[in-house]
Short mmCIF file of C-alpha atoms and ligand atoms in Angstrom, two decimals:
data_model
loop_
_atom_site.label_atom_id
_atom_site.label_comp_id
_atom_site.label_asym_id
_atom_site.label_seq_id
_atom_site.Cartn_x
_atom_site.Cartn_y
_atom_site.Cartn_z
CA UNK A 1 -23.20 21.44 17.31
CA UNK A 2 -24.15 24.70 18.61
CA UNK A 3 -22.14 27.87 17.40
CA UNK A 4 -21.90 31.69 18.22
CA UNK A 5 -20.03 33.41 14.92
CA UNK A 6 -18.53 36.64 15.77
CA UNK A 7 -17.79 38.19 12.69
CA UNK A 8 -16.83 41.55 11.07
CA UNK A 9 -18.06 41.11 7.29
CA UNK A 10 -15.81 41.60 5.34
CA UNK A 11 -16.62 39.48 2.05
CA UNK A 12 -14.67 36.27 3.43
CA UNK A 13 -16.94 36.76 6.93
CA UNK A 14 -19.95 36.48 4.34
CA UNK A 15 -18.68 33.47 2.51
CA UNK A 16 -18.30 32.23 6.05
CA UNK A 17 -21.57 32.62 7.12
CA UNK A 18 -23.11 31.11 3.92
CA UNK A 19 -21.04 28.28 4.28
CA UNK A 20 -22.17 27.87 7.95
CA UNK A 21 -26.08 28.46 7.15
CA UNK A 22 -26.19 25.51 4.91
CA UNK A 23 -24.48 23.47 6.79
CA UNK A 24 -26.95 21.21 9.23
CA UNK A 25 -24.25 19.77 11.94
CA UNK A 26 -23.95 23.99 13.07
CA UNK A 27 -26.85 24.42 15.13
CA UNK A 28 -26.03 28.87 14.52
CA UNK A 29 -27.29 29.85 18.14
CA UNK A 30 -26.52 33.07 16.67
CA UNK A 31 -24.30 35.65 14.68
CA UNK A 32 -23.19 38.58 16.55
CA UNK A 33 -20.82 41.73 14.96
CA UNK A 34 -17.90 43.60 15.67
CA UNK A 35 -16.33 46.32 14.65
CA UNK A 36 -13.06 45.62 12.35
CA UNK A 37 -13.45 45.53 8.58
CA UNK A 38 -15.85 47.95 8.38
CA UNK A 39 -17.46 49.88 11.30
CA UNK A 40 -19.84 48.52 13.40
CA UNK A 41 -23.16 50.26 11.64
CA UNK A 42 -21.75 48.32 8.46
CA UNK A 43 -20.73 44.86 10.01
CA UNK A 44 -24.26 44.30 11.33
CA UNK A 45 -26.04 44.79 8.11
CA UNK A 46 -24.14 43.04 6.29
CA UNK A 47 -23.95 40.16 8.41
CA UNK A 48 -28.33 40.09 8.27
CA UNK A 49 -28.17 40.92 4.33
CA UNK A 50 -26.48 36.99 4.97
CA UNK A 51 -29.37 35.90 6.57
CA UNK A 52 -31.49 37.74 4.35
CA UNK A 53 -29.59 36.10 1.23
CA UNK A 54 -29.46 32.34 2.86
CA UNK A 55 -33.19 32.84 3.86
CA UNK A 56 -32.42 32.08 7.08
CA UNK A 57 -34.20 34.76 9.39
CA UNK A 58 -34.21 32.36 12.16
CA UNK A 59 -31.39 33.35 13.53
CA UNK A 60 -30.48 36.35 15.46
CA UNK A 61 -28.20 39.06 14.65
CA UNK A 62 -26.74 41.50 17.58
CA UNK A 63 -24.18 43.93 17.04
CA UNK A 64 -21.12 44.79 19.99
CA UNK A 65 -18.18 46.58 20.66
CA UNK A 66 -18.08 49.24 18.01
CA UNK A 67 -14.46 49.71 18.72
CA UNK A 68 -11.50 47.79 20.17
CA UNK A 69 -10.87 47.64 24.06
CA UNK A 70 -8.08 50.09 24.48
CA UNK A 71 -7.71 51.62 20.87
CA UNK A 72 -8.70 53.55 17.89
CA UNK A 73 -10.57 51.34 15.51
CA UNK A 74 -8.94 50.26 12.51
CA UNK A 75 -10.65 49.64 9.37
CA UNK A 76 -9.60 47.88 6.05
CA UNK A 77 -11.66 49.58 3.59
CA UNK A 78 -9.07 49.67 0.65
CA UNK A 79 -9.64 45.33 1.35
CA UNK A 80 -12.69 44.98 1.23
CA UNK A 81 -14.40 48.27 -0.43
CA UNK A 82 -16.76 51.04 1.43
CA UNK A 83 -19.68 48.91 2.04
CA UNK A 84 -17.30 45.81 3.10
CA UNK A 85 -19.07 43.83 0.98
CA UNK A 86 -17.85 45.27 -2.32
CA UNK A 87 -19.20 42.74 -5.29
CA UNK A 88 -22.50 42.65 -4.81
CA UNK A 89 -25.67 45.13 -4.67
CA UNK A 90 -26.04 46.60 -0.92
CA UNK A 91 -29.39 47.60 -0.10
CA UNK A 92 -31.31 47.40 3.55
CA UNK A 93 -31.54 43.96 5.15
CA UNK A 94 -35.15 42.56 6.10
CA UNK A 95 -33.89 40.84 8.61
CA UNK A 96 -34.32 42.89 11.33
CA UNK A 97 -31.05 44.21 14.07
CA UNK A 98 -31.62 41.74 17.29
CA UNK A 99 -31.64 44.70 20.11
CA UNK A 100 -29.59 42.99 22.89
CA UNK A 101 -25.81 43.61 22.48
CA UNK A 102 -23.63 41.05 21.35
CA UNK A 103 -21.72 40.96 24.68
CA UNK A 104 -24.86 40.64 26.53
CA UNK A 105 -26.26 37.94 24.49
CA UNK A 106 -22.88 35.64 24.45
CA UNK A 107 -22.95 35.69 28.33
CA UNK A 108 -26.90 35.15 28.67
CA UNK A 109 -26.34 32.41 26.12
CA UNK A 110 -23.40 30.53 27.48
CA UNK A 111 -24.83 30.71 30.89
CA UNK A 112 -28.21 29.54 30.07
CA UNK A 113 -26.63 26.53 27.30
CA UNK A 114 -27.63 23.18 28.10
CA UNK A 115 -24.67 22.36 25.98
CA UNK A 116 -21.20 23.36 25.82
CA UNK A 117 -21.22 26.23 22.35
CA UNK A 118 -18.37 26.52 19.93
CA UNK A 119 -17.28 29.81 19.53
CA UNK A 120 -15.94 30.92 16.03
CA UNK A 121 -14.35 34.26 16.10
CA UNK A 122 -13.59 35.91 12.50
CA UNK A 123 -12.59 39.44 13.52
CA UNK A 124 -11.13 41.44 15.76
CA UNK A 125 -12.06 39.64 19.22
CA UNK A 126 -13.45 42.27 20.95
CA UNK A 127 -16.55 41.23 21.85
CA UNK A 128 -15.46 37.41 22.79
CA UNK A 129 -12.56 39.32 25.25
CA UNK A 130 -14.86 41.90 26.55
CA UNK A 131 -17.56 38.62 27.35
CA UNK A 132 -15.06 36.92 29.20
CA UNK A 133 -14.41 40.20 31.11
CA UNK A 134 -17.84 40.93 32.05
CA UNK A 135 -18.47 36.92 33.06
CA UNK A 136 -15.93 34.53 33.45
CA UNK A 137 -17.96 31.77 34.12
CA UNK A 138 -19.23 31.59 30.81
CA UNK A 139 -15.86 29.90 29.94
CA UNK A 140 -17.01 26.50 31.51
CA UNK A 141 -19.55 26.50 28.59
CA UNK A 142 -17.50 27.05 25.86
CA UNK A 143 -16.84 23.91 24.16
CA UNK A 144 -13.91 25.28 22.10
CA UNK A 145 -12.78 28.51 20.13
CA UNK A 146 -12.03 28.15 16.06
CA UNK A 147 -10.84 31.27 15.32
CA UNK A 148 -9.67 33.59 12.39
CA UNK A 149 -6.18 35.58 13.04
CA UNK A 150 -2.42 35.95 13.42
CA UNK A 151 0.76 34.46 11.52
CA UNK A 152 3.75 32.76 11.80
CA UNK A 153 5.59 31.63 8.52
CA UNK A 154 3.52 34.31 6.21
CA UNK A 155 4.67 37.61 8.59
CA UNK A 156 2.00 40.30 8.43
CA UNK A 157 -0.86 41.25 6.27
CA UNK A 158 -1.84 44.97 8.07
CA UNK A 159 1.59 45.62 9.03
CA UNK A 160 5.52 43.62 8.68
CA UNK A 161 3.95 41.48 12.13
CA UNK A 162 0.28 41.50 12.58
CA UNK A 163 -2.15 40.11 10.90
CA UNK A 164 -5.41 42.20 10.83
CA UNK A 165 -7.77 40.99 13.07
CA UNK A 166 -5.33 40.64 16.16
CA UNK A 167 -3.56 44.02 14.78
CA UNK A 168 -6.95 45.35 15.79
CA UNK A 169 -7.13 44.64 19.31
CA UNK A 170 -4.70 43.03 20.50
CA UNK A 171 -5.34 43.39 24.01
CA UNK A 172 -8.49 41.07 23.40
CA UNK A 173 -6.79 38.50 21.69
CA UNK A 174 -4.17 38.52 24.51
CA UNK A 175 -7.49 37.90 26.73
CA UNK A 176 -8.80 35.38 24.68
CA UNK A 177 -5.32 33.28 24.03
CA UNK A 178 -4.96 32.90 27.96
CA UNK A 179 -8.50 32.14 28.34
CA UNK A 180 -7.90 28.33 29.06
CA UNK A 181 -10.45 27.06 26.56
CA UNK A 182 -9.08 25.40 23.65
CA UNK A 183 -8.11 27.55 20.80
CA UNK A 184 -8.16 26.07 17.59
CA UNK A 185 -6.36 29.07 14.97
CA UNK A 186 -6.70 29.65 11.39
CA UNK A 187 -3.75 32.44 10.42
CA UNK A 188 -1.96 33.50 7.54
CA UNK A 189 -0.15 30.90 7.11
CA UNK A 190 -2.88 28.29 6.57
CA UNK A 191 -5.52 30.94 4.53
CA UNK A 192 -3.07 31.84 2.19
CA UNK A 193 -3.32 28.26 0.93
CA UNK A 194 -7.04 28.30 0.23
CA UNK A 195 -7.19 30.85 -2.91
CA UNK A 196 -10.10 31.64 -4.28
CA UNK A 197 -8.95 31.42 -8.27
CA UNK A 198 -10.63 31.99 -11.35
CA UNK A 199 -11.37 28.25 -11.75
CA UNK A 200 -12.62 27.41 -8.16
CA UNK A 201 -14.52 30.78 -8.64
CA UNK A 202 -15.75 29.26 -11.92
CA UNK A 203 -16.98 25.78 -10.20
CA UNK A 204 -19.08 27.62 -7.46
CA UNK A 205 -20.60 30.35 -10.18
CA UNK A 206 -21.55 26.59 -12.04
CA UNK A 207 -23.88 26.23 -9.32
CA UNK A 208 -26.15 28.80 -10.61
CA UNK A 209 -28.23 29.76 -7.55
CA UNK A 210 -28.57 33.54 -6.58
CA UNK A 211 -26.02 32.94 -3.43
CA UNK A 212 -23.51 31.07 -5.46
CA UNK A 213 -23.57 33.92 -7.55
CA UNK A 214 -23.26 36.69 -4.51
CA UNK A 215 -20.20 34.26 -3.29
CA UNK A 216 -18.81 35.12 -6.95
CA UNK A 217 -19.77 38.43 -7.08
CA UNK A 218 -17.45 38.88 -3.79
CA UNK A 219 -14.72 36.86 -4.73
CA UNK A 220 -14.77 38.51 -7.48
CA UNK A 221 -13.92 42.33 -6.49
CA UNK A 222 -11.58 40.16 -3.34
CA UNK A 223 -9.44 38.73 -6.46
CA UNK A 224 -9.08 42.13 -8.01
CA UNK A 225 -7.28 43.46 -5.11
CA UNK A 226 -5.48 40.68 -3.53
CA UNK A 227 -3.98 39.05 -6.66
CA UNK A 228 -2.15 42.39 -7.20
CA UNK A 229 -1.10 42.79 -4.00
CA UNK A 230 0.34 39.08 -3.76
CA UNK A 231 0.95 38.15 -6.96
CA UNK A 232 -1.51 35.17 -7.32
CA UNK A 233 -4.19 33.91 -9.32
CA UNK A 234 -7.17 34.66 -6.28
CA UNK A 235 -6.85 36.10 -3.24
CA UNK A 236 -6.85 34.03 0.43
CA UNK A 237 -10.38 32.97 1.54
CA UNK A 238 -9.54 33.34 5.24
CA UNK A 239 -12.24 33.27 7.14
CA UNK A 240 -14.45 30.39 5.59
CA UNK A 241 -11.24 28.14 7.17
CA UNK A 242 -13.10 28.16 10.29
CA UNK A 243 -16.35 26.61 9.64
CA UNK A 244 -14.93 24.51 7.33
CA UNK A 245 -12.52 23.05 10.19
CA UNK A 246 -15.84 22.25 12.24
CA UNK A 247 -17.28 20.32 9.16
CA UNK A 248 -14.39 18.49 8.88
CA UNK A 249 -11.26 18.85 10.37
CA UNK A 250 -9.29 15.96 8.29
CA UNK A 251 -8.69 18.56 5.59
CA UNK A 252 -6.64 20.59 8.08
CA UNK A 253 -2.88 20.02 9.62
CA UNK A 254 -1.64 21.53 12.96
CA UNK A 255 0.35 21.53 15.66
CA UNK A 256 -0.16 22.06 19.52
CA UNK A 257 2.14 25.13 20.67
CA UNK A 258 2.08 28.46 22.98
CA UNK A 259 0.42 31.52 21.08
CA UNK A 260 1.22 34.86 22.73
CA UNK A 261 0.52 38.17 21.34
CA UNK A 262 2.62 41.39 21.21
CA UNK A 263 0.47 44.21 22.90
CA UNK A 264 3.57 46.89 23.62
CA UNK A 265 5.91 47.46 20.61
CA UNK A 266 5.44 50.10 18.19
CA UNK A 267 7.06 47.86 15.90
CA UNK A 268 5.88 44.83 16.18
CA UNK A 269 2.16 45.07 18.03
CA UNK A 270 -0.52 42.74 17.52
CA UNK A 271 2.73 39.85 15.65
CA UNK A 272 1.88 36.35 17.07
CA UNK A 273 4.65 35.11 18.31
CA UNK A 274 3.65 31.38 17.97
CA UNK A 275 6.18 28.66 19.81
CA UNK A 276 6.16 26.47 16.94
CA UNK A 277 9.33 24.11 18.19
CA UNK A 278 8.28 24.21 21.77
CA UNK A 279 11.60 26.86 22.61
CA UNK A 280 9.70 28.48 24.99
CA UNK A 281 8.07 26.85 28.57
CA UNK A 282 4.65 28.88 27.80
CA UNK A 283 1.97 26.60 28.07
CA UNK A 284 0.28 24.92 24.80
CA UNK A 285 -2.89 27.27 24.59
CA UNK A 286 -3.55 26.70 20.64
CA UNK A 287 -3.75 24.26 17.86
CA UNK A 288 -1.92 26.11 15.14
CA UNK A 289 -3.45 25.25 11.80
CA UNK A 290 -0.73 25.35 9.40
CA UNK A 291 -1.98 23.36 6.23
CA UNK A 292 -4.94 22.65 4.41
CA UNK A 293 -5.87 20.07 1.59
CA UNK A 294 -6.81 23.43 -0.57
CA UNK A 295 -8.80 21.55 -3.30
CA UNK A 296 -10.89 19.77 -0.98
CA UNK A 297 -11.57 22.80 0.83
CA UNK A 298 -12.79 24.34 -2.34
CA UNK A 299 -15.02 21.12 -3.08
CA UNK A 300 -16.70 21.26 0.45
CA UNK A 301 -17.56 24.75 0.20
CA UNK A 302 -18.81 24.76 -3.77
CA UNK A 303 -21.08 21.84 -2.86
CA UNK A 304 -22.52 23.70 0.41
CA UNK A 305 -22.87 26.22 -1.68
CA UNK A 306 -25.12 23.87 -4.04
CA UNK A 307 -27.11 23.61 -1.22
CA UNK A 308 -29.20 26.78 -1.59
CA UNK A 309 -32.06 27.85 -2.17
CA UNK A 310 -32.39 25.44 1.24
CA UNK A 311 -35.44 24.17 1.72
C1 LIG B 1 -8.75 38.82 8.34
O1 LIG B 1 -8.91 40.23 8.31
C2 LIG B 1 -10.01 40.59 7.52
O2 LIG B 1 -9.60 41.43 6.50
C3 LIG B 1 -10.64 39.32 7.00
O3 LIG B 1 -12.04 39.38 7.12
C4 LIG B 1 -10.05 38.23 7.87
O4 LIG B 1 -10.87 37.98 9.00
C5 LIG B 1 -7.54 38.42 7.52
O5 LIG B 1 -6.40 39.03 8.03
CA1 LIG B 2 -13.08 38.85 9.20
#
């Protein structure tokens, strides 16, 4: 299955990416960056210190919009450290920066695929929104969207509403929600199921392979700051929901509703306001993911995980 993963790493964008790389059904077209997490500058490296770790230098990296359409970028630092990979040693990626901008390469791509591409969005969705923008005819070859963001049941993570990612832009996700495609969405209330505790944490380290142990080393400084901020023995692996949705989606529970996004109120911007019981007439434009078979998420990604060094 081809895939394009926009992502804004962010330890749980990494996990996601090593998760993805070792998994054969994602043909990973390839990995473009945004800014969110981190800045931009930081988002691409990190994102090819991935490849560099998985070994897989095949595919391209491209960064994009280094800020949200209409706003002042927002970073999460005190998440996810200065380097936005806090955990693990930081040091310049071999894999070298693809030079065509992410935008540019998501519309060449889709318009040159022989076969519809899965798009798997796990930050802010800038560069997806600003894509459609530029071409809208790419949308006929996207197969479907699996993306990372918003809340219903868990309120917000950045602020009372919003969850981070569409907190970030959410004029993009507005453009993205209405784009017609279907929208499968992993948001707070289904990550916060998948913690990454000291046992599970335990399990993958138990692989013993020098990504398992970069996974750990991540999860590791993640736990420190989540479990105080929540309360709970690990903190939510958010991201990683997405790919593992596309490997199999029997471990996941949803619902077909109307998804709209709050792009005006001080108060409340960037809140998902997600039509669980059908109270509304907006159109169905989402599969909200609500619950996940947490252990057997865990056991899918610690034996992916098991996977490396691939050969
Ligand atoms: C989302 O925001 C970021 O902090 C994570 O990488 C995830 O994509 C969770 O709200
Ligand atoms: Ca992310």
């Amino acid at each position: 299955m081809p895939v394009i993963i926009d992502c804004d790493p962010g330890q749980d964008d990494a996990v996601n990416l090593l998760l993805a790389m070792a998994s054969p059904e994602l043909d990973i077209v390839g990995i473009t960056t945004v800014a969110g997490n981190v800045p931009l500058e930081l988002t691409q490296r990190n994102a090819r210190l991935m490849c560099d770790l998985a070994g897989r230098r095949d595919i391209p990296v491209m960064a994009g919009c280094d800020q949200p359409l209409h706003r002042p970028l927002i970073t999460a630092e005190k998440v996810h450290g200065t380097t936005g990979i806090d955990g693990i040693e930081v040091r310049d990626p071999q894999h070298p920066l693809d030079e065509r901008h992410a935008v540019e390469f998501m519309v060449d791509t889709l318009r040159a695929a022989e076969q519809p591409v899965t798009l798997v969005p796990t930050g802010p969705l800038t560069n997806v929104a600003a894509a459609i923008g530029r071409a809208p005819d790419i949308l006929d070859n996207v197969e479907r969207i699996v993306m990372m963001g918003g809340a219903m049941r868990e309120g917000g993570n950045h602020s009372p509403s919003a969850e981070f990612n569409i907190l970030v832009d959410p004029e993009s996700a507005d453009i993205v929600l209405r784009c017609g495609r279907p929208i499968v969405a992993m948001g707070l209330d289904v990550t916060h199921q998948v913690l990454a505790s000291r046992p599970r944490i335990e399990r993958i380290r138990a692989n013993d392979n020098p990504v398992a142990d970069a996974v750990c080393g991540m999860l590791g400084f993640f736990h420190r700051f989540d479990s105080a901020k929540y309360g709970s023995d690990g903190s939510p692996l958010h991201d990683p929901c997405t790919v593992a949705w596309l490997l199999d989606p029997e471990l996941f529970t949803g619902k077909t509703c109307n998804v709209s996004v709050e792009t005006e109120s001080a108060l409340t911007l960037g809140h998902t306001a997600v039509d669980f019981w059908h109270v509304t007439d907006r159109p169905p434009n989402v599969e909200w993911i609500y619950e996940v078979d947490a252990d057997a998420f865990y056991e899918l990604l610690t034996e992916r995980l098991g996977r490396y060094p691939l050969q």
